[in-house]
PDB file of C-alpha atoms in Angstrom:
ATOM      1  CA  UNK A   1     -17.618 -11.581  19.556  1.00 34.00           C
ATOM      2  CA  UNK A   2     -15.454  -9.810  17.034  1.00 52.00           C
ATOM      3  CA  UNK A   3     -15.922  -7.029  16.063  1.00 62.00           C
ATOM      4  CA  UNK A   4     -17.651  -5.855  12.576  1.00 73.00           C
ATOM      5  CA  UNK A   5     -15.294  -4.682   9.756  1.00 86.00           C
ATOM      6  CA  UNK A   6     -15.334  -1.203   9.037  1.00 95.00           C
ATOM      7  CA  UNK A   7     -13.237   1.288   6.767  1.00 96.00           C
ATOM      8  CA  UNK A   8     -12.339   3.981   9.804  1.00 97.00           C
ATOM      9  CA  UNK A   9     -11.283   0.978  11.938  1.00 97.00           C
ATOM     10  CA  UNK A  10      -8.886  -0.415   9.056  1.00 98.00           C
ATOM     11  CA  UNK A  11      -7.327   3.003   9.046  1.00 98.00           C
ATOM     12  CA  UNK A  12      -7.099   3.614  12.838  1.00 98.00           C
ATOM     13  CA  UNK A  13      -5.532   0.188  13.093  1.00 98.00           C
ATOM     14  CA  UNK A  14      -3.063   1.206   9.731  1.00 98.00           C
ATOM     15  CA  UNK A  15      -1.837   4.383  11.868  1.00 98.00           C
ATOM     16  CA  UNK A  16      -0.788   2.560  14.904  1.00 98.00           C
ATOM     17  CA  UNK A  17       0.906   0.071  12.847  1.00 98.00           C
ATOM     18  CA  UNK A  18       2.522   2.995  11.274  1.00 98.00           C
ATOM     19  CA  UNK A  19       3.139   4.374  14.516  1.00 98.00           C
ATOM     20  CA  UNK A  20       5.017   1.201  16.258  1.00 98.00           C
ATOM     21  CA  UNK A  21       7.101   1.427  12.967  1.00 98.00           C
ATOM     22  CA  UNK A  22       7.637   4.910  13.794  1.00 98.00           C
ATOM     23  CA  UNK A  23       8.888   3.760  17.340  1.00 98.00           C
ATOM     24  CA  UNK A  24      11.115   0.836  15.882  1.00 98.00           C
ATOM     25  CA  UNK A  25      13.040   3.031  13.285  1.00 98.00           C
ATOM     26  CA  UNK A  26      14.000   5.391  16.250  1.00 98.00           C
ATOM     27  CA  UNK A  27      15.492   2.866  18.462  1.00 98.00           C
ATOM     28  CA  UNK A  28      17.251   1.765  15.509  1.00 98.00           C
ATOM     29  CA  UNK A  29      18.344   5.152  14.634  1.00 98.00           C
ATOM     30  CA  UNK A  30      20.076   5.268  18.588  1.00 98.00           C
ATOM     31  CA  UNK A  31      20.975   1.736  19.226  1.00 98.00           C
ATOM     32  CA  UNK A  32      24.666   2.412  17.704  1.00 98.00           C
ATOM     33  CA  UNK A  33      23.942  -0.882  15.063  1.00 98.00           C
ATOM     34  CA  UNK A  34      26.729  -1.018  12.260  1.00 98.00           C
ATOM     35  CA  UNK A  35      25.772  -0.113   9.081  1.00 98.00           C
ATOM     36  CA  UNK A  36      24.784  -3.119   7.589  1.00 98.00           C
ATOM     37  CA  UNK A  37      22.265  -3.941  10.714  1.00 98.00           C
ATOM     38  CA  UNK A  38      20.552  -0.853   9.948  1.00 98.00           C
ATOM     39  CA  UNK A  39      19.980  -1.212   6.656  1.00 98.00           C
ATOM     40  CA  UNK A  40      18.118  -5.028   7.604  1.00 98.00           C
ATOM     41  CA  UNK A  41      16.646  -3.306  10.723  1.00 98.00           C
ATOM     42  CA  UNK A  42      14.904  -1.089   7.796  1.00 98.00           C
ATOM     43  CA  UNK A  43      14.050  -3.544   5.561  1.00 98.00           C
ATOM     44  CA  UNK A  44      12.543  -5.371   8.472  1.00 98.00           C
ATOM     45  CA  UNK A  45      10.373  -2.189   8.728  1.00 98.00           C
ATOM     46  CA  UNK A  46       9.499  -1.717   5.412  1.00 98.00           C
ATOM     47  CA  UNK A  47       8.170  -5.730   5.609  1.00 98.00           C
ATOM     48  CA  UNK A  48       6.178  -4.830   8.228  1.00 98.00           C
ATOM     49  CA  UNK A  49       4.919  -1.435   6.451  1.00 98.00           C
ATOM     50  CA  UNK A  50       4.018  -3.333   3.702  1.00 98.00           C
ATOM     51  CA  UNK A  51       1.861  -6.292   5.537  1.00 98.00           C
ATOM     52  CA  UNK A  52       0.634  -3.205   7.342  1.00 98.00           C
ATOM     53  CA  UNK A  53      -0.854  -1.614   3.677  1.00 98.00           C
ATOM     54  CA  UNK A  54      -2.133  -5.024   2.512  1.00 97.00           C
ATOM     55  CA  UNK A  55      -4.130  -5.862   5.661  1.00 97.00           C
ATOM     56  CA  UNK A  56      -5.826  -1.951   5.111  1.00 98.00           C
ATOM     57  CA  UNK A  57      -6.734  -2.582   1.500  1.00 98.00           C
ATOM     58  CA  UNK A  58      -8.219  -5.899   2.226  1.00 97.00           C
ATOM     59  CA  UNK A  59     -10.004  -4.591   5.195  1.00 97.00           C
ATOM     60  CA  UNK A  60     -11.466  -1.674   3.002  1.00 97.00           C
ATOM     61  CA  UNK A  61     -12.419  -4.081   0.008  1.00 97.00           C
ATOM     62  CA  UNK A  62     -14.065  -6.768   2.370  1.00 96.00           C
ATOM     63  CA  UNK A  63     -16.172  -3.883   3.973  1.00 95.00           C
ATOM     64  CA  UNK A  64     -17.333  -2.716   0.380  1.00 95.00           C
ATOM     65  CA  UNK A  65     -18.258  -6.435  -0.774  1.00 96.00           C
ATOM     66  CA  UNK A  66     -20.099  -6.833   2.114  1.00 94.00           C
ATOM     67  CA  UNK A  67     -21.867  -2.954   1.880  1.00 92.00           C
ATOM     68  CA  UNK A  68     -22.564  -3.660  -1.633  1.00 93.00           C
ATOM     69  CA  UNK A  69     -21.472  -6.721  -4.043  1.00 95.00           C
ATOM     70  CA  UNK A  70     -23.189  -4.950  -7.652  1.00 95.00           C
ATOM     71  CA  UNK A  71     -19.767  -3.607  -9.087  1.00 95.00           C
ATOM     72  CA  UNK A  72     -18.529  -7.228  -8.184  1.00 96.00           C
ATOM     73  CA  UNK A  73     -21.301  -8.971  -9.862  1.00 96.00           C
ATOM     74  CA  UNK A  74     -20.899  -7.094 -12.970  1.00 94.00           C
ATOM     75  CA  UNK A  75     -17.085  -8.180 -13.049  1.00 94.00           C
ATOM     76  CA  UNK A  76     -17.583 -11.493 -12.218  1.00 94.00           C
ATOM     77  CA  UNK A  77     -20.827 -11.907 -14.466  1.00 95.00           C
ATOM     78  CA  UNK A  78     -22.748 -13.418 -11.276  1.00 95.00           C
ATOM     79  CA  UNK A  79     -24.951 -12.053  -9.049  1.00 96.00           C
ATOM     80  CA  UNK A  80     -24.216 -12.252  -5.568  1.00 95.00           C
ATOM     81  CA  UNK A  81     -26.672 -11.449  -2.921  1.00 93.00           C
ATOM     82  CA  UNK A  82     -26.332  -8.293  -0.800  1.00 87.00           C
ATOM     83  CA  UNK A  83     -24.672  -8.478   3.144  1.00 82.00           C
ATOM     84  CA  UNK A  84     -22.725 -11.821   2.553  1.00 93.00           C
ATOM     85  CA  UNK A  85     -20.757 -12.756   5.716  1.00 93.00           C
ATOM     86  CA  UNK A  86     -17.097 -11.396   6.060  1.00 92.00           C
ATOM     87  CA  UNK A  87     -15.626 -14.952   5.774  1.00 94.00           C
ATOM     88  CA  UNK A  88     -17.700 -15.153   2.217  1.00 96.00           C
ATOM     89  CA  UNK A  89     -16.577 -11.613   1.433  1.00 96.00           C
ATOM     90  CA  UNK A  90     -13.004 -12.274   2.465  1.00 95.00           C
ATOM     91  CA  UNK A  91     -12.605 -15.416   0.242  1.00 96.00           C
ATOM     92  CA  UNK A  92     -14.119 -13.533  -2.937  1.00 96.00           C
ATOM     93  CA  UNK A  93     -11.498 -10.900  -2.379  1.00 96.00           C
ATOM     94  CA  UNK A  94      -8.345 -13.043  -1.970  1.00 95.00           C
ATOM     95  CA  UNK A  95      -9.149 -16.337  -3.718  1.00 91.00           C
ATOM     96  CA  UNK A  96      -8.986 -18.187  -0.997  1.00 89.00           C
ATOM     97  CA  UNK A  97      -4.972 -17.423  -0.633  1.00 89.00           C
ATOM     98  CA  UNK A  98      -3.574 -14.311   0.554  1.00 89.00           C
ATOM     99  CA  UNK A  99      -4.139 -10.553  -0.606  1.00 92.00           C
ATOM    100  CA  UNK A 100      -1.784  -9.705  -3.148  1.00 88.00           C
ATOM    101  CA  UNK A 101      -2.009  -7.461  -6.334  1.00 92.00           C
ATOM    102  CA  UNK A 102       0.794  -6.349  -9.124  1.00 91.00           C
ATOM    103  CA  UNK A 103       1.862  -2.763  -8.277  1.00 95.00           C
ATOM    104  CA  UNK A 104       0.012   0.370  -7.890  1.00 97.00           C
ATOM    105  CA  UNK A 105      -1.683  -0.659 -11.243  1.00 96.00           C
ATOM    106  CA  UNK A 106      -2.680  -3.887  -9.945  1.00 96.00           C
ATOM    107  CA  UNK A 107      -4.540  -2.758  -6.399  1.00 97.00           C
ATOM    108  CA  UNK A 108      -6.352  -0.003  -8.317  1.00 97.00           C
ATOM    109  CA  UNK A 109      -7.620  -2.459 -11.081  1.00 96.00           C
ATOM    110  CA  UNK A 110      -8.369  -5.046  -7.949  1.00 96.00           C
ATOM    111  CA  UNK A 111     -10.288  -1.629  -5.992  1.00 97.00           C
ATOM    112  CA  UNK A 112     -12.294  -1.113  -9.143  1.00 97.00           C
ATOM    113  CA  UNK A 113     -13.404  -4.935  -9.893  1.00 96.00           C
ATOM    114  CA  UNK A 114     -15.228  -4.456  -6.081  1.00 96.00           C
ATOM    115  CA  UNK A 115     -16.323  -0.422  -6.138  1.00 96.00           C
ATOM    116  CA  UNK A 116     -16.578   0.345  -9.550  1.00 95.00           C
ATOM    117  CA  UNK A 117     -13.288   2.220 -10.014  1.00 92.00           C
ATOM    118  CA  UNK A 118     -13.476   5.241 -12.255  1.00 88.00           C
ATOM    119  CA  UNK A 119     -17.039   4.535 -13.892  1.00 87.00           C
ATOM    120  CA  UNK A 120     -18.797   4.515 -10.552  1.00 89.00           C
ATOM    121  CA  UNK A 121     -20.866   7.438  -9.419  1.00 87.00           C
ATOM    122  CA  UNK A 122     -20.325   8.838  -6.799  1.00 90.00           C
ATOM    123  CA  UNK A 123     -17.035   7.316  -6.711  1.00 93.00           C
ATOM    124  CA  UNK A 124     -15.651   5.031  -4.147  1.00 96.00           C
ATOM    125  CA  UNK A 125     -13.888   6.929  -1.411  1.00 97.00           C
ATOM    126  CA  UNK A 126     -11.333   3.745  -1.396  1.00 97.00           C
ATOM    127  CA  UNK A 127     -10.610   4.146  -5.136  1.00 97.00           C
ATOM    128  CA  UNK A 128     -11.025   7.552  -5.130  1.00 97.00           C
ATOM    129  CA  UNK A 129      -8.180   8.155  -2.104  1.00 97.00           C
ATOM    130  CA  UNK A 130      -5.466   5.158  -3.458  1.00 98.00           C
ATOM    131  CA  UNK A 131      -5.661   6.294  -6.896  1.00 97.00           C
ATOM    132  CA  UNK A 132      -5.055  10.166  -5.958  1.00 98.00           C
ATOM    133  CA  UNK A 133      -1.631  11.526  -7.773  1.00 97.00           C
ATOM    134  CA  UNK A 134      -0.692  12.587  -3.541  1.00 97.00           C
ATOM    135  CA  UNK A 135       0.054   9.397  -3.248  1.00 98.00           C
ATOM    136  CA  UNK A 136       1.707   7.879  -6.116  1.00 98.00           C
ATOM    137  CA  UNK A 137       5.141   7.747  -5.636  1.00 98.00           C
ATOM    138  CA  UNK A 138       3.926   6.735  -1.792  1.00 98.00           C
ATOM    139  CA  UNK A 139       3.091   3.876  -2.915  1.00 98.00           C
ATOM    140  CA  UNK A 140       5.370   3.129  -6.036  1.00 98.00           C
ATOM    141  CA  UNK A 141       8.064   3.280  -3.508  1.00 98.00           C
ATOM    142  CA  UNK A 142       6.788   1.368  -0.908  1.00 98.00           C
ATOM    143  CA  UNK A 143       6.008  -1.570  -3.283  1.00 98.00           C
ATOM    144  CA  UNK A 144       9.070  -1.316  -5.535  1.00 98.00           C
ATOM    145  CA  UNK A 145      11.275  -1.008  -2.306  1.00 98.00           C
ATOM    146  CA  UNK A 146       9.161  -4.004  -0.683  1.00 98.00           C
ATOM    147  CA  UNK A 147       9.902  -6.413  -3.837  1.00 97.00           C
ATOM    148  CA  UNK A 148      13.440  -5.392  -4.103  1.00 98.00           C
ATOM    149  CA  UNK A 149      13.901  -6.530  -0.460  1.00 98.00           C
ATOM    150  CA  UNK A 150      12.386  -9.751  -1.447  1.00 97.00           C
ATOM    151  CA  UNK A 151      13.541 -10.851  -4.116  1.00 96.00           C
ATOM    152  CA  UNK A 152      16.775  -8.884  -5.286  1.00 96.00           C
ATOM    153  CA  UNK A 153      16.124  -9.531  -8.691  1.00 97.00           C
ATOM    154  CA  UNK A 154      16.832  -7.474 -11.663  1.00 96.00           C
ATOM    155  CA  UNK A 155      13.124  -7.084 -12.608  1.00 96.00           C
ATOM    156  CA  UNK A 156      12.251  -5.882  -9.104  1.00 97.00           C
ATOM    157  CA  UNK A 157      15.682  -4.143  -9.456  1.00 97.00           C
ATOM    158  CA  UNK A 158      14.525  -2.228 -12.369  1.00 97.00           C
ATOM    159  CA  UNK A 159      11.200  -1.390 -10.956  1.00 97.00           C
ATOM    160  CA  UNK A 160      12.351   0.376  -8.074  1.00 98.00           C
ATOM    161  CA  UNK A 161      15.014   2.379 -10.165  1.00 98.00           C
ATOM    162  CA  UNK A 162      11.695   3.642 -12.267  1.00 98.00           C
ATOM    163  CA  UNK A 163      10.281   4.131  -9.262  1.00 98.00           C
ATOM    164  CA  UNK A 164      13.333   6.176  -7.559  1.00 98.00           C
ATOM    165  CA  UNK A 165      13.960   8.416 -10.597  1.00 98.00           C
ATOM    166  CA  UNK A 166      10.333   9.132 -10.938  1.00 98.00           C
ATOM    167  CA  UNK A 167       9.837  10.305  -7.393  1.00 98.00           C
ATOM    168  CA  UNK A 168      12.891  12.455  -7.939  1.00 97.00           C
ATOM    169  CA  UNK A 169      11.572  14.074 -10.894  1.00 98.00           C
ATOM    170  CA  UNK A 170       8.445  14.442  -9.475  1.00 97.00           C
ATOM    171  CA  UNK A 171       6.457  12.600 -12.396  1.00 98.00           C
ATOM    172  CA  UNK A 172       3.801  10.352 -12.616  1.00 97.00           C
ATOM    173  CA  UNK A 173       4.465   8.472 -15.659  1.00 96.00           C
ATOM    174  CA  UNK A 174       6.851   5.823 -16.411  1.00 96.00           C
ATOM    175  CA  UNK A 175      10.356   7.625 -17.145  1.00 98.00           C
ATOM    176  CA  UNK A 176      12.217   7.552 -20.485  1.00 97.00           C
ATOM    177  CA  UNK A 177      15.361   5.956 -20.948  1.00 97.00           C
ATOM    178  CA  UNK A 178      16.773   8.810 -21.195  1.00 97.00           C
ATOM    179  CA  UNK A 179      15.484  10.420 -17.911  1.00 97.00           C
ATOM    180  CA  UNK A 180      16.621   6.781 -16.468  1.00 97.00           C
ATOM    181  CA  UNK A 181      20.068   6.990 -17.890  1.00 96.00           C
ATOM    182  CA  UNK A 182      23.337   7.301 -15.627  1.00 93.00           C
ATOM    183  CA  UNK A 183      20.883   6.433 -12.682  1.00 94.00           C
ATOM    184  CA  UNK A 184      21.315   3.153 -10.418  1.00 93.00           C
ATOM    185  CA  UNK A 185      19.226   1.476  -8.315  1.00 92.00           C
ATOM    186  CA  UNK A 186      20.691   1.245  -4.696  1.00 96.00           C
ATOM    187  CA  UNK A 187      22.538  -1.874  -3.826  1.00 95.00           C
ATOM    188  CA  UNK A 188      20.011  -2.328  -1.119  1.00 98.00           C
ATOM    189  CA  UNK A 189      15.987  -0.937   0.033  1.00 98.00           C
ATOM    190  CA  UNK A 190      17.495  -0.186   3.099  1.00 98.00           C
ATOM    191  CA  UNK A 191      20.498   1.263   2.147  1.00 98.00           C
ATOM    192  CA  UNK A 192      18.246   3.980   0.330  1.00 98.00           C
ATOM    193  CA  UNK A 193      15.458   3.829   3.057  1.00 98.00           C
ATOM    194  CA  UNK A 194      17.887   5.031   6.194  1.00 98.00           C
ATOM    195  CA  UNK A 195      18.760   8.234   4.541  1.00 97.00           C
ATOM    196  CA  UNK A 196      17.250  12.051   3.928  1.00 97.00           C
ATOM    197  CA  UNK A 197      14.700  10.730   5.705  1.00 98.00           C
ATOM    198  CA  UNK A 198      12.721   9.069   2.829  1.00 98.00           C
ATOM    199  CA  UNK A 199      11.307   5.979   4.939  1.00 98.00           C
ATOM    200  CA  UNK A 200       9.753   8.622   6.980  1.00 98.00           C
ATOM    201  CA  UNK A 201       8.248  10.610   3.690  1.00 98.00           C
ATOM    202  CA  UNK A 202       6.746   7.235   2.985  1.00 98.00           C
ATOM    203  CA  UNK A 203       4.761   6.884   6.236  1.00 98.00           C
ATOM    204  CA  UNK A 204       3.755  10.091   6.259  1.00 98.00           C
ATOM    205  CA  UNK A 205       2.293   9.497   2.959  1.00 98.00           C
ATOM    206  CA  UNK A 206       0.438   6.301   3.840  1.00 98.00           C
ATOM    207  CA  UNK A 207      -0.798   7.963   7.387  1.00 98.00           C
ATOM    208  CA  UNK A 208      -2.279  10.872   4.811  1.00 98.00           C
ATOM    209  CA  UNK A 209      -3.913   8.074   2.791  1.00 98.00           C
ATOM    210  CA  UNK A 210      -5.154   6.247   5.971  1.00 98.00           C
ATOM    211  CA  UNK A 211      -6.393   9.854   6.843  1.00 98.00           C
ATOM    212  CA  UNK A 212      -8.193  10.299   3.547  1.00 98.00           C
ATOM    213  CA  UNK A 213     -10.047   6.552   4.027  1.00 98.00           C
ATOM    214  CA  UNK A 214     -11.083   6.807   7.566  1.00 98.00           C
ATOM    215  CA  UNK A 215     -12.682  10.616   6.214  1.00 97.00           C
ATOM    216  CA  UNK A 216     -14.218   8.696   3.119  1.00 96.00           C
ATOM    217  CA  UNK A 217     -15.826   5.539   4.898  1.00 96.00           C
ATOM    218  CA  UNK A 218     -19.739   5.555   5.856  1.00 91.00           C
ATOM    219  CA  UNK A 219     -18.561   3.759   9.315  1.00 92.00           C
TER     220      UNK A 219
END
């Protein structure tokens, strides 16, 4: 039989994810690779990192449908009865396609159309622990750096340069064009991932946040 979603289990399973990543970026580290292989062996990693986060959000938002559907009602202007089954829940979160959202904006405005977000009371401990400022460049990074990878565009170019020069200046807001001036985005995610040890800042990050759910969730 398999077994019942739950918020702590989404999070255990996140940190050994994170932890097999962990594993995979030190053999690459040793495994005398050429440059160019290490920065794909990263973006490989950061792939993975980022299927990783998506399977722990929709985990966490299938397990609050199914706890309690009211915040979802209210969004979708239907009332849907309590304990639906995980398949139900699981096609009201993703459409019937796969999980995706549009940036750190997008997966806290997806969190609050199924918890409540900011208006709820007590407050979500999944909204309240993804929307913390601990965690925002954490996540900026990991989804501008994840897009960039994909689709080496100049939007998703762009968005990772805001999201680089940010993190740098330690802000939380969207910088200036002057703040972004003389800055470039890297030629490649993994060409900035492999050094100063920034891939490993990010997992730390999202192990913190995992940390913060599994503390947060009822079961």
């Amino acid at each position: 039989m398999a077994r019942k979603k739950s918020g702590r289990y989404a999070a255990k399973q996140f940190k050994e994810s994170t932890q097999r990543i962990r594993d995979y970026l030190h053999e690459v580290d040793t495994a005398g690779l050429s440059d160019q292989a290490v920065t794909w062996a990263y973006e490989a990693a950061l792939n993975k990192t980022h299927v990783a986060f998506e399977h722990l959000m929709e985990e966490c938002l299938i397990v609050a449908l199914n706890n309690d559907p009211e915040s979802f009602s209210k969004a979708a202007g239907i009332t849907f009865p309590k304990h639906m089954t995980e398949k139900v829940c699981q096609y009201l979160v993703t459409g019937g396609k796969f999980f995706d959202y549009q940036g750190r904006g997008g997966l806290l405005g997806d969190i609050s159309k199924f918890t409540g977000g900011k208006k709820a009371r007590p407050q979500h401990y999944l909204y309240a622990a993804v929307q913390s400022p601990k965690y925002f460049h954490a996540l900026e990074l990991l989804i501008g750096l994840r897009n960039y990878a994909a689709h080496e565009s100049p939007q998703s170019k762009l968005v990772l340069r805001k999201a680089i020069v940010a993190h740098r200046l330690k802000i939380t807001t969207t910088p200036t064009d002057v703040q972004l001036a003389g800055t470039n985005a890297p030629t490649a995610a993994g060409a900035w991932l492999k050094r100063q040890k920034r891939f490993i800042y990010i997992l730390d990050r999202l192990d913190a946040l995992a940390d913060e759910i599994y503390q947060g969730a009822p079961y």
